[in-house]
Short mmCIF file of N, CA and C and ligand atoms in Angstrom, two decimals:
data_model
loop_
_atom_site.label_atom_id
_atom_site.label_comp_id
_atom_site.label_asym_id
_atom_site.label_seq_id
_atom_site.Cartn_x
_atom_site.Cartn_y
_atom_site.Cartn_z
N MET A 1 -21.83 6.60 -15.43
CA MET A 1 -20.94 6.92 -14.30
C MET A 1 -21.41 6.19 -13.06
N ALA A 2 -20.47 5.55 -12.39
CA ALA A 2 -20.82 4.80 -11.18
C ALA A 2 -21.23 5.75 -10.06
N PHE A 3 -21.83 5.19 -9.05
CA PHE A 3 -22.29 5.94 -7.88
C PHE A 3 -21.12 6.65 -7.18
N LEU A 4 -21.27 7.94 -6.93
CA LEU A 4 -20.27 8.69 -6.15
C LEU A 4 -20.96 9.34 -4.96
N PRO A 5 -20.56 9.02 -3.75
CA PRO A 5 -21.23 9.59 -2.58
C PRO A 5 -21.02 11.10 -2.46
N GLU A 6 -21.84 11.73 -1.64
CA GLU A 6 -21.84 13.17 -1.36
C GLU A 6 -20.46 13.79 -1.12
N GLY A 7 -19.69 13.14 -0.25
CA GLY A 7 -18.44 13.75 0.22
C GLY A 7 -17.28 13.68 -0.76
N ILE A 8 -17.55 13.21 -1.97
CA ILE A 8 -16.47 13.01 -2.94
C ILE A 8 -16.40 14.18 -3.92
N GLU A 9 -15.18 14.70 -4.13
CA GLU A 9 -15.01 15.83 -5.04
C GLU A 9 -14.94 15.38 -6.50
N ARG A 10 -14.09 14.39 -6.77
CA ARG A 10 -13.92 13.93 -8.16
C ARG A 10 -13.23 12.57 -8.19
N VAL A 11 -13.32 11.94 -9.36
CA VAL A 11 -12.58 10.68 -9.56
C VAL A 11 -11.15 11.06 -9.93
N LEU A 12 -10.18 10.44 -9.25
CA LEU A 12 -8.76 10.71 -9.56
C LEU A 12 -8.24 9.67 -10.54
N ILE A 13 -8.54 8.40 -10.28
CA ILE A 13 -8.05 7.31 -11.14
C ILE A 13 -9.19 6.31 -11.32
N SER A 14 -9.53 6.04 -12.57
CA SER A 14 -10.70 5.21 -12.88
C SER A 14 -10.41 3.72 -12.67
N GLU A 15 -11.48 2.94 -12.65
CA GLU A 15 -11.33 1.48 -12.52
C GLU A 15 -10.45 0.91 -13.62
N ASN A 16 -10.65 1.41 -14.85
CA ASN A 16 -9.86 0.91 -15.99
C ASN A 16 -8.39 1.20 -15.84
N GLU A 17 -8.10 2.43 -15.43
CA GLU A 17 -6.68 2.81 -15.24
C GLU A 17 -6.05 1.97 -14.13
N ILE A 18 -6.81 1.71 -13.07
CA ILE A 18 -6.29 0.88 -11.98
C ILE A 18 -5.99 -0.52 -12.51
N ARG A 19 -6.96 -1.08 -13.25
CA ARG A 19 -6.80 -2.46 -13.75
C ARG A 19 -5.55 -2.57 -14.63
N THR A 20 -5.36 -1.59 -15.53
CA THR A 20 -4.19 -1.61 -16.40
C THR A 20 -2.91 -1.56 -15.59
N LYS A 21 -2.88 -0.66 -14.61
CA LYS A 21 -1.67 -0.48 -13.79
C LYS A 21 -1.37 -1.73 -12.98
N VAL A 22 -2.41 -2.33 -12.40
CA VAL A 22 -2.19 -3.55 -11.60
C VAL A 22 -1.62 -4.65 -12.49
N GLY A 23 -2.10 -4.74 -13.72
CA GLY A 23 -1.59 -5.72 -14.67
C GLY A 23 -0.12 -5.49 -14.97
N GLU A 24 0.25 -4.21 -15.15
CA GLU A 24 1.65 -3.88 -15.45
C GLU A 24 2.56 -4.22 -14.26
N LEU A 25 2.10 -3.85 -13.07
CA LEU A 25 2.91 -4.14 -11.87
C LEU A 25 3.07 -5.65 -11.70
N ALA A 26 1.97 -6.38 -11.90
CA ALA A 26 2.01 -7.84 -11.72
C ALA A 26 2.94 -8.49 -12.73
N ALA A 27 2.97 -7.96 -13.95
CA ALA A 27 3.86 -8.53 -14.97
C ALA A 27 5.31 -8.34 -14.56
N ARG A 28 5.65 -7.15 -14.08
CA ARG A 28 7.04 -6.89 -13.63
C ARG A 28 7.40 -7.76 -12.44
N ILE A 29 6.49 -7.86 -11.49
CA ILE A 29 6.77 -8.65 -10.27
C ILE A 29 6.93 -10.13 -10.64
N SER A 30 6.08 -10.62 -11.54
CA SER A 30 6.16 -12.03 -11.95
C SER A 30 7.51 -12.33 -12.59
N LEU A 31 8.00 -11.39 -13.41
CA LEU A 31 9.32 -11.57 -14.04
C LEU A 31 10.43 -11.56 -13.00
N ASP A 32 10.39 -10.54 -12.14
CA ASP A 32 11.48 -10.36 -11.15
C ASP A 32 11.54 -11.51 -10.15
N TYR A 33 10.40 -12.12 -9.84
CA TYR A 33 10.37 -13.18 -8.84
C TYR A 33 10.21 -14.58 -9.46
N ALA A 34 10.47 -14.67 -10.75
CA ALA A 34 10.36 -15.98 -11.40
C ALA A 34 11.27 -16.97 -10.68
N GLY A 35 10.74 -18.15 -10.38
CA GLY A 35 11.55 -19.16 -9.68
C GLY A 35 11.53 -19.00 -8.17
N SER A 36 10.94 -17.94 -7.70
CA SER A 36 10.82 -17.73 -6.25
C SER A 36 9.34 -17.83 -5.88
N GLN A 37 9.05 -17.88 -4.61
CA GLN A 37 7.64 -17.88 -4.19
C GLN A 37 7.51 -16.78 -3.14
N PRO A 38 7.34 -15.52 -3.61
CA PRO A 38 7.38 -14.42 -2.65
C PRO A 38 6.24 -14.47 -1.65
N LEU A 39 6.51 -13.89 -0.50
CA LEU A 39 5.45 -13.70 0.50
C LEU A 39 4.96 -12.26 0.34
N LEU A 40 3.72 -12.11 -0.07
CA LEU A 40 3.13 -10.78 -0.21
C LEU A 40 2.60 -10.38 1.15
N VAL A 41 3.10 -9.27 1.68
CA VAL A 41 2.64 -8.81 3.00
C VAL A 41 1.79 -7.55 2.80
N GLY A 42 0.50 -7.70 2.95
CA GLY A 42 -0.42 -6.57 2.81
C GLY A 42 -0.51 -5.80 4.12
N LEU A 43 -0.37 -4.48 4.02
CA LEU A 43 -0.53 -3.64 5.21
C LEU A 43 -2.00 -3.26 5.31
N LEU A 44 -2.63 -3.71 6.37
CA LEU A 44 -4.07 -3.50 6.54
C LEU A 44 -4.34 -2.13 7.16
N LYS A 45 -5.51 -1.54 6.89
CA LYS A 45 -6.52 -2.20 6.09
C LYS A 45 -6.43 -1.79 4.61
N GLY A 46 -5.80 -0.65 4.36
CA GLY A 46 -5.91 0.01 3.06
C GLY A 46 -5.51 -0.80 1.84
N SER A 47 -4.66 -1.83 2.02
CA SER A 47 -4.15 -2.53 0.84
C SER A 47 -4.98 -3.76 0.45
N PHE A 48 -6.10 -4.01 1.15
CA PHE A 48 -6.74 -5.32 0.95
C PHE A 48 -7.27 -5.55 -0.46
N ILE A 49 -7.79 -4.52 -1.09
CA ILE A 49 -8.33 -4.73 -2.44
C ILE A 49 -7.19 -4.77 -3.46
N PHE A 50 -6.23 -3.87 -3.30
CA PHE A 50 -5.06 -3.86 -4.19
C PHE A 50 -4.36 -5.22 -4.13
N LEU A 51 -4.15 -5.73 -2.93
CA LEU A 51 -3.46 -7.02 -2.78
C LEU A 51 -4.26 -8.14 -3.44
N ALA A 52 -5.56 -8.10 -3.27
CA ALA A 52 -6.40 -9.15 -3.86
C ALA A 52 -6.29 -9.14 -5.38
N ASP A 53 -6.28 -7.96 -5.99
CA ASP A 53 -6.18 -7.86 -7.45
C ASP A 53 -4.77 -8.21 -7.93
N LEU A 54 -3.77 -7.68 -7.21
CA LEU A 54 -2.38 -7.92 -7.61
C LEU A 54 -2.06 -9.41 -7.54
N ALA A 55 -2.45 -10.05 -6.45
CA ALA A 55 -2.13 -11.47 -6.27
C ALA A 55 -2.75 -12.31 -7.40
N ARG A 56 -3.96 -11.96 -7.81
CA ARG A 56 -4.63 -12.73 -8.87
C ARG A 56 -4.04 -12.46 -10.24
N ALA A 57 -3.33 -11.33 -10.39
CA ALA A 57 -2.74 -11.00 -11.69
C ALA A 57 -1.32 -11.57 -11.84
N LEU A 58 -0.74 -12.09 -10.76
CA LEU A 58 0.61 -12.67 -10.85
C LEU A 58 0.55 -14.02 -11.55
N ASN A 59 1.60 -14.35 -12.30
CA ASN A 59 1.61 -15.71 -12.84
C ASN A 59 2.76 -16.54 -12.27
N ILE A 60 3.03 -16.30 -10.99
CA ILE A 60 3.98 -17.11 -10.22
C ILE A 60 3.28 -17.52 -8.93
N ASP A 61 3.84 -18.52 -8.24
CA ASP A 61 3.29 -18.88 -6.93
C ASP A 61 3.62 -17.78 -5.93
N SER A 62 2.71 -17.56 -5.01
CA SER A 62 2.99 -16.60 -3.95
C SER A 62 2.26 -17.04 -2.70
N GLU A 63 2.67 -16.47 -1.57
CA GLU A 63 1.92 -16.66 -0.33
C GLU A 63 1.51 -15.28 0.15
N ILE A 64 0.51 -15.26 1.02
CA ILE A 64 -0.04 -13.97 1.45
C ILE A 64 -0.13 -13.92 2.97
N ASP A 65 0.27 -12.78 3.51
CA ASP A 65 0.09 -12.55 4.94
C ASP A 65 -0.26 -11.07 5.12
N PHE A 66 -0.67 -10.72 6.33
CA PHE A 66 -1.09 -9.34 6.59
C PHE A 66 -0.45 -8.82 7.87
N LEU A 67 -0.22 -7.52 7.86
CA LEU A 67 0.35 -6.85 9.03
C LEU A 67 -0.51 -5.61 9.28
N THR A 68 -0.88 -5.40 10.52
CA THR A 68 -1.60 -4.16 10.87
C THR A 68 -0.79 -3.41 11.91
N VAL A 69 -0.50 -2.16 11.60
CA VAL A 69 0.20 -1.33 12.59
C VAL A 69 -0.59 -0.04 12.80
N SER A 70 -0.36 0.59 13.95
CA SER A 70 -0.89 1.95 14.10
C SER A 70 0.32 2.86 14.28
N SER A 71 0.22 4.05 13.73
CA SER A 71 1.35 4.98 13.76
C SER A 71 1.11 6.08 14.78
N TYR A 72 2.18 6.48 15.41
CA TYR A 72 2.12 7.61 16.34
C TYR A 72 3.15 8.62 15.92
N GLY A 73 2.82 9.90 16.09
CA GLY A 73 3.80 10.95 15.80
C GLY A 73 3.93 11.16 14.31
N ASN A 74 4.35 12.36 13.94
CA ASN A 74 4.46 12.64 12.51
C ASN A 74 5.76 13.35 12.16
N THR A 75 6.79 13.10 12.95
CA THR A 75 8.11 13.59 12.56
C THR A 75 9.09 12.42 12.61
N MET A 76 10.21 12.60 11.95
CA MET A 76 11.25 11.57 11.92
C MET A 76 11.65 11.18 13.34
N GLU A 77 11.75 12.18 14.21
CA GLU A 77 12.28 11.96 15.56
C GLU A 77 11.32 11.17 16.44
N ASN A 78 10.01 11.47 16.33
CA ASN A 78 9.11 10.85 17.31
C ASN A 78 8.13 9.84 16.71
N SER A 79 8.30 9.49 15.44
CA SER A 79 7.32 8.55 14.87
C SER A 79 7.60 7.13 15.37
N GLU A 80 6.55 6.42 15.69
CA GLU A 80 6.64 5.04 16.15
C GLU A 80 5.50 4.25 15.54
N VAL A 81 5.71 2.97 15.34
CA VAL A 81 4.57 2.13 14.96
C VAL A 81 4.38 1.04 16.01
N ARG A 82 3.12 0.73 16.25
CA ARG A 82 2.80 -0.36 17.17
C ARG A 82 2.12 -1.46 16.36
N ILE A 83 2.54 -2.70 16.59
CA ILE A 83 1.94 -3.80 15.83
C ILE A 83 0.60 -4.16 16.46
N LEU A 84 -0.46 -4.08 15.65
CA LEU A 84 -1.79 -4.48 16.13
C LEU A 84 -2.09 -5.92 15.73
N LYS A 85 -1.58 -6.31 14.56
CA LYS A 85 -1.72 -7.71 14.12
C LYS A 85 -0.43 -8.08 13.41
N ASP A 86 0.28 -9.05 13.96
CA ASP A 86 1.58 -9.40 13.40
C ASP A 86 1.42 -10.48 12.32
N LEU A 87 2.51 -10.72 11.60
CA LEU A 87 2.52 -11.77 10.59
C LEU A 87 2.31 -13.13 11.28
N ALA A 88 1.74 -14.07 10.53
CA ALA A 88 1.45 -15.38 11.11
C ALA A 88 2.68 -16.27 11.18
N GLU A 89 3.65 -16.04 10.26
CA GLU A 89 4.80 -16.94 10.14
C GLU A 89 6.10 -16.14 10.19
N PRO A 90 7.20 -16.80 10.57
CA PRO A 90 8.51 -16.13 10.46
C PRO A 90 8.84 -15.84 8.99
N ILE A 91 9.65 -14.81 8.76
CA ILE A 91 9.98 -14.47 7.36
C ILE A 91 11.46 -14.69 7.06
N GLN A 92 12.18 -15.26 8.00
CA GLN A 92 13.61 -15.50 7.80
C GLN A 92 13.84 -16.30 6.51
N GLY A 93 14.72 -15.79 5.66
CA GLY A 93 15.07 -16.50 4.43
C GLY A 93 14.05 -16.36 3.31
N ARG A 94 12.95 -15.63 3.54
CA ARG A 94 11.91 -15.50 2.51
C ARG A 94 12.12 -14.26 1.65
N ASP A 95 11.57 -14.30 0.44
CA ASP A 95 11.50 -13.10 -0.39
C ASP A 95 10.19 -12.40 -0.05
N VAL A 96 10.31 -11.26 0.62
CA VAL A 96 9.12 -10.58 1.13
C VAL A 96 8.84 -9.33 0.30
N LEU A 97 7.60 -9.21 -0.14
CA LEU A 97 7.18 -8.01 -0.88
C LEU A 97 6.06 -7.34 -0.08
N ILE A 98 6.36 -6.16 0.44
CA ILE A 98 5.34 -5.39 1.17
C ILE A 98 4.39 -4.76 0.16
N VAL A 99 3.10 -4.92 0.39
CA VAL A 99 2.10 -4.33 -0.51
C VAL A 99 1.35 -3.25 0.27
N GLU A 100 1.52 -2.01 -0.20
CA GLU A 100 1.02 -0.83 0.52
C GLU A 100 0.01 -0.10 -0.35
N ASP A 101 -0.93 0.59 0.28
CA ASP A 101 -1.90 1.37 -0.49
C ASP A 101 -1.31 2.70 -0.95
N ILE A 102 -0.71 3.43 0.01
CA ILE A 102 -0.25 4.77 -0.32
C ILE A 102 0.91 5.16 0.58
N ILE A 103 1.95 5.71 -0.02
CA ILE A 103 3.07 6.22 0.78
C ILE A 103 2.99 7.74 0.78
N ASP A 104 2.95 8.28 1.97
CA ASP A 104 2.75 9.71 2.15
C ASP A 104 4.06 10.29 2.69
N THR A 105 4.20 10.44 4.00
CA THR A 105 5.47 10.92 4.56
C THR A 105 6.56 9.86 4.46
N GLY A 106 6.17 8.61 4.40
CA GLY A 106 7.14 7.51 4.38
C GLY A 106 7.51 7.03 5.77
N LEU A 107 7.00 7.70 6.80
CA LEU A 107 7.40 7.37 8.18
C LEU A 107 6.94 5.97 8.58
N THR A 108 5.69 5.65 8.29
CA THR A 108 5.16 4.32 8.66
C THR A 108 5.97 3.22 7.98
N LEU A 109 6.15 3.38 6.68
CA LEU A 109 6.83 2.34 5.92
C LEU A 109 8.29 2.18 6.36
N SER A 110 8.96 3.29 6.65
CA SER A 110 10.37 3.15 7.03
C SER A 110 10.48 2.39 8.35
N LYS A 111 9.53 2.59 9.27
CA LYS A 111 9.53 1.83 10.53
C LYS A 111 9.23 0.35 10.28
N ILE A 112 8.31 0.09 9.38
CA ILE A 112 7.96 -1.31 9.08
C ILE A 112 9.15 -2.02 8.42
N LEU A 113 9.84 -1.30 7.52
CA LEU A 113 11.01 -1.90 6.87
C LEU A 113 12.08 -2.24 7.90
N GLU A 114 12.27 -1.33 8.85
CA GLU A 114 13.27 -1.55 9.91
C GLU A 114 12.90 -2.80 10.72
N LEU A 115 11.62 -2.88 11.06
CA LEU A 115 11.12 -4.01 11.86
C LEU A 115 11.30 -5.33 11.13
N LEU A 116 10.91 -5.35 9.84
CA LEU A 116 10.96 -6.62 9.09
C LEU A 116 12.39 -7.00 8.72
N ARG A 117 13.23 -5.99 8.46
CA ARG A 117 14.64 -6.28 8.18
C ARG A 117 15.29 -7.03 9.33
N GLY A 118 14.89 -6.68 10.53
CA GLY A 118 15.42 -7.33 11.73
C GLY A 118 15.04 -8.80 11.83
N ARG A 119 14.10 -9.25 11.00
CA ARG A 119 13.70 -10.66 11.03
C ARG A 119 14.41 -11.47 9.94
N HIS A 120 15.35 -10.82 9.26
CA HIS A 120 16.24 -11.47 8.30
C HIS A 120 15.57 -12.18 7.12
N PRO A 121 14.71 -11.46 6.39
CA PRO A 121 14.21 -12.04 5.14
C PRO A 121 15.36 -12.14 4.14
N ARG A 122 15.18 -12.98 3.10
CA ARG A 122 16.22 -13.06 2.07
C ARG A 122 16.25 -11.76 1.27
N SER A 123 15.05 -11.27 0.94
CA SER A 123 14.95 -9.96 0.28
C SER A 123 13.69 -9.27 0.80
N LEU A 124 13.71 -7.94 0.72
CA LEU A 124 12.58 -7.16 1.22
C LEU A 124 12.35 -6.00 0.26
N LYS A 125 11.21 -6.02 -0.43
CA LYS A 125 10.92 -4.96 -1.38
C LYS A 125 9.54 -4.37 -1.10
N VAL A 126 9.26 -3.26 -1.79
CA VAL A 126 8.02 -2.52 -1.54
C VAL A 126 7.27 -2.30 -2.84
N CYS A 127 5.97 -2.59 -2.80
CA CYS A 127 5.08 -2.27 -3.92
C CYS A 127 3.96 -1.39 -3.37
N THR A 128 3.80 -0.21 -3.95
CA THR A 128 2.71 0.65 -3.52
C THR A 128 1.84 1.03 -4.71
N LEU A 129 0.55 1.16 -4.45
CA LEU A 129 -0.35 1.60 -5.53
C LEU A 129 -0.18 3.09 -5.77
N LEU A 130 -0.13 3.86 -4.67
CA LEU A 130 -0.06 5.32 -4.79
C LEU A 130 1.14 5.85 -4.02
N ASN A 131 1.64 6.98 -4.49
CA ASN A 131 2.82 7.58 -3.90
C ASN A 131 2.65 9.10 -3.96
N LYS A 132 2.90 9.75 -2.83
CA LYS A 132 2.85 11.23 -2.81
C LYS A 132 4.26 11.75 -2.55
N PRO A 133 5.09 11.87 -3.59
CA PRO A 133 6.50 12.24 -3.40
C PRO A 133 6.67 13.60 -2.71
N SER A 134 5.75 14.53 -2.95
CA SER A 134 5.92 15.88 -2.39
C SER A 134 5.76 15.90 -0.87
N ARG A 135 5.23 14.84 -0.30
CA ARG A 135 4.98 14.81 1.15
C ARG A 135 6.08 14.07 1.93
N ARG A 136 7.05 13.53 1.23
CA ARG A 136 8.02 12.64 1.87
C ARG A 136 8.84 13.35 2.95
N GLN A 137 8.95 12.71 4.12
CA GLN A 137 9.79 13.24 5.20
C GLN A 137 11.03 12.39 5.42
N THR A 138 10.97 11.15 4.94
CA THR A 138 12.13 10.28 5.08
C THR A 138 12.22 9.44 3.81
N PRO A 139 13.43 9.22 3.30
CA PRO A 139 13.53 8.49 2.03
C PRO A 139 13.16 7.02 2.19
N VAL A 140 12.35 6.50 1.29
CA VAL A 140 12.10 5.05 1.25
C VAL A 140 12.23 4.61 -0.21
N THR A 141 12.86 3.47 -0.39
CA THR A 141 13.01 2.95 -1.75
C THR A 141 11.72 2.24 -2.12
N VAL A 142 11.10 2.70 -3.22
CA VAL A 142 9.88 2.06 -3.69
C VAL A 142 10.24 1.26 -4.94
N ASP A 143 10.11 -0.05 -4.84
CA ASP A 143 10.54 -0.91 -5.95
C ASP A 143 9.50 -0.97 -7.05
N TYR A 144 8.24 -0.97 -6.67
CA TYR A 144 7.14 -1.01 -7.65
C TYR A 144 6.13 0.06 -7.25
N ASN A 145 5.96 1.04 -8.15
CA ASN A 145 5.09 2.18 -7.83
C ASN A 145 3.97 2.27 -8.86
N GLY A 146 2.73 2.33 -8.40
CA GLY A 146 1.60 2.45 -9.31
C GLY A 146 1.52 3.85 -9.89
N PHE A 147 1.10 4.81 -9.09
CA PHE A 147 0.89 6.18 -9.56
C PHE A 147 1.50 7.18 -8.58
N ASP A 148 2.26 8.14 -9.11
CA ASP A 148 2.61 9.32 -8.31
C ASP A 148 1.42 10.25 -8.36
N ILE A 149 0.99 10.73 -7.20
CA ILE A 149 -0.14 11.66 -7.19
C ILE A 149 0.23 12.94 -6.45
N GLU A 150 -0.58 13.97 -6.70
CA GLU A 150 -0.37 15.25 -6.01
C GLU A 150 -0.80 15.12 -4.55
N ASP A 151 -0.64 16.20 -3.80
CA ASP A 151 -0.98 16.18 -2.38
C ASP A 151 -2.48 16.43 -2.18
N VAL A 152 -3.27 15.39 -2.41
CA VAL A 152 -4.72 15.45 -2.17
C VAL A 152 -5.07 14.27 -1.28
N PHE A 153 -6.22 14.36 -0.59
CA PHE A 153 -6.64 13.23 0.24
C PHE A 153 -7.49 12.29 -0.60
N VAL A 154 -7.02 11.08 -0.76
CA VAL A 154 -7.71 10.12 -1.63
C VAL A 154 -8.39 9.04 -0.81
N ALA A 155 -9.37 8.40 -1.44
CA ALA A 155 -10.07 7.27 -0.83
C ALA A 155 -10.56 6.38 -1.96
N GLY A 156 -11.13 5.25 -1.58
CA GLY A 156 -11.65 4.30 -2.56
C GLY A 156 -10.66 3.17 -2.80
N TYR A 157 -11.12 2.09 -3.44
CA TYR A 157 -10.28 0.94 -3.79
C TYR A 157 -9.52 0.46 -2.54
N GLY A 158 -10.23 0.37 -1.44
CA GLY A 158 -9.64 -0.13 -0.19
C GLY A 158 -9.20 0.95 0.78
N ILE A 159 -9.02 2.17 0.26
CA ILE A 159 -8.48 3.26 1.09
C ILE A 159 -9.64 4.06 1.69
N ASP A 160 -9.51 4.42 2.95
CA ASP A 160 -10.63 5.06 3.64
C ASP A 160 -10.43 6.54 3.89
N PHE A 161 -11.56 7.19 4.17
CA PHE A 161 -11.57 8.50 4.81
C PHE A 161 -12.48 8.29 6.03
N ALA A 162 -11.92 8.34 7.25
CA ALA A 162 -12.69 8.06 8.47
C ALA A 162 -13.47 6.75 8.33
N GLN A 163 -12.80 5.73 7.84
CA GLN A 163 -13.35 4.37 7.66
C GLN A 163 -14.40 4.26 6.56
N LYS A 164 -14.66 5.35 5.84
CA LYS A 164 -15.65 5.29 4.75
C LYS A 164 -14.96 5.17 3.39
N TYR A 165 -15.75 4.80 2.40
CA TYR A 165 -15.38 4.82 0.97
C TYR A 165 -14.43 3.70 0.52
N ARG A 166 -14.09 2.76 1.43
CA ARG A 166 -13.19 1.68 1.01
C ARG A 166 -13.78 0.87 -0.13
N ASN A 167 -15.11 0.83 -0.18
CA ASN A 167 -15.81 -0.02 -1.15
C ASN A 167 -15.89 0.59 -2.55
N LEU A 168 -15.51 1.85 -2.72
CA LEU A 168 -15.62 2.45 -4.07
C LEU A 168 -14.65 1.77 -5.02
N PRO A 169 -15.07 1.46 -6.23
CA PRO A 169 -14.19 0.74 -7.15
C PRO A 169 -13.09 1.61 -7.77
N GLN A 170 -13.26 2.93 -7.71
CA GLN A 170 -12.23 3.81 -8.28
C GLN A 170 -11.56 4.61 -7.17
N LEU A 171 -10.46 5.31 -7.51
CA LEU A 171 -9.79 6.18 -6.53
C LEU A 171 -10.33 7.59 -6.67
N VAL A 172 -10.75 8.16 -5.56
CA VAL A 172 -11.42 9.47 -5.60
C VAL A 172 -10.70 10.47 -4.70
N VAL A 173 -10.97 11.76 -4.95
CA VAL A 173 -10.49 12.81 -4.06
C VAL A 173 -11.64 13.19 -3.14
N VAL A 174 -11.33 13.23 -1.84
CA VAL A 174 -12.35 13.57 -0.85
C VAL A 174 -12.48 15.08 -0.75
N LYS A 175 -13.73 15.57 -0.65
CA LYS A 175 -13.97 17.02 -0.52
C LYS A 175 -13.35 17.54 0.77
N LYS A 176 -12.73 18.70 0.69
CA LYS A 176 -12.20 19.32 1.92
C LYS A 176 -13.37 19.87 2.70
N LEU A 177 -13.38 19.66 4.03
CA LEU A 177 -14.51 20.15 4.86
C LEU A 177 -14.39 21.65 5.09
P1 IMP B 1 2.94 7.76 5.93
O1 IMP B 1 3.58 7.15 7.13
O2 IMP B 1 2.76 9.24 6.12
O3 IMP B 1 3.65 7.46 4.64
O4 IMP B 1 1.46 7.22 5.92
C1 IMP B 1 1.00 6.26 5.08
C2 IMP B 1 -0.40 5.88 5.49
O5 IMP B 1 -1.20 7.03 5.74
C3 IMP B 1 -1.09 5.14 4.35
O6 IMP B 1 -0.85 3.76 4.42
C4 IMP B 1 -2.53 5.49 4.62
O7 IMP B 1 -3.08 4.60 5.57
C5 IMP B 1 -2.48 6.88 5.21
N1 IMP B 1 -2.72 7.91 4.16
C6 IMP B 1 -1.82 8.76 3.63
N2 IMP B 1 -2.38 9.54 2.69
C7 IMP B 1 -3.68 9.16 2.62
C8 IMP B 1 -4.78 9.58 1.80
O8 IMP B 1 -4.69 10.47 0.94
N3 IMP B 1 -5.96 8.93 2.01
C9 IMP B 1 -6.11 7.94 2.93
N4 IMP B 1 -5.10 7.51 3.70
C10 IMP B 1 -3.89 8.12 3.56
#
């Protein structure tokens, strides 16, 4: 068993299960985007490891960019996102695939979709590693979904708890304080 720090309750999804799922997602994406060269947009910081693995498992050409936003508010009415790091290039006419770590309420992603749609990509789709359907406050279409999970706080594989645990190779449940 790999090293698990103090604050971790249990492993939720093992390295092997992640690897298999990333392979399955990459196979579907490679088929769907055959003949295209999608721009993979990783939402930082949580998606950096997932994006790195997914991009290497694709068997089509792709380009990579990153977007960092911070979210304010937690209701449909008052949620806002502020761009901390914008995309490097225009996306007009491009096939854009957003790569997300985890969709929870859906508020952040719905704002990002609205923002990017306004830049007139040719297509705009979403790939997420994790999804918490029971927490959704606003509907978002998820085109490629890794795992539906229960309402627990997860970390590892790029995802943090107070900036910790991003380096863990598996997905873990954080102990409740
Ligand atoms: P949403 O706007 O509520 O869907 O928030 C999505 C973002 O919240 C994700 O991209 C994560 O950064 C963060 N988040 C949601 N659930 C978790 C979790 O269980 N662990 C770590 N971060 C989470």
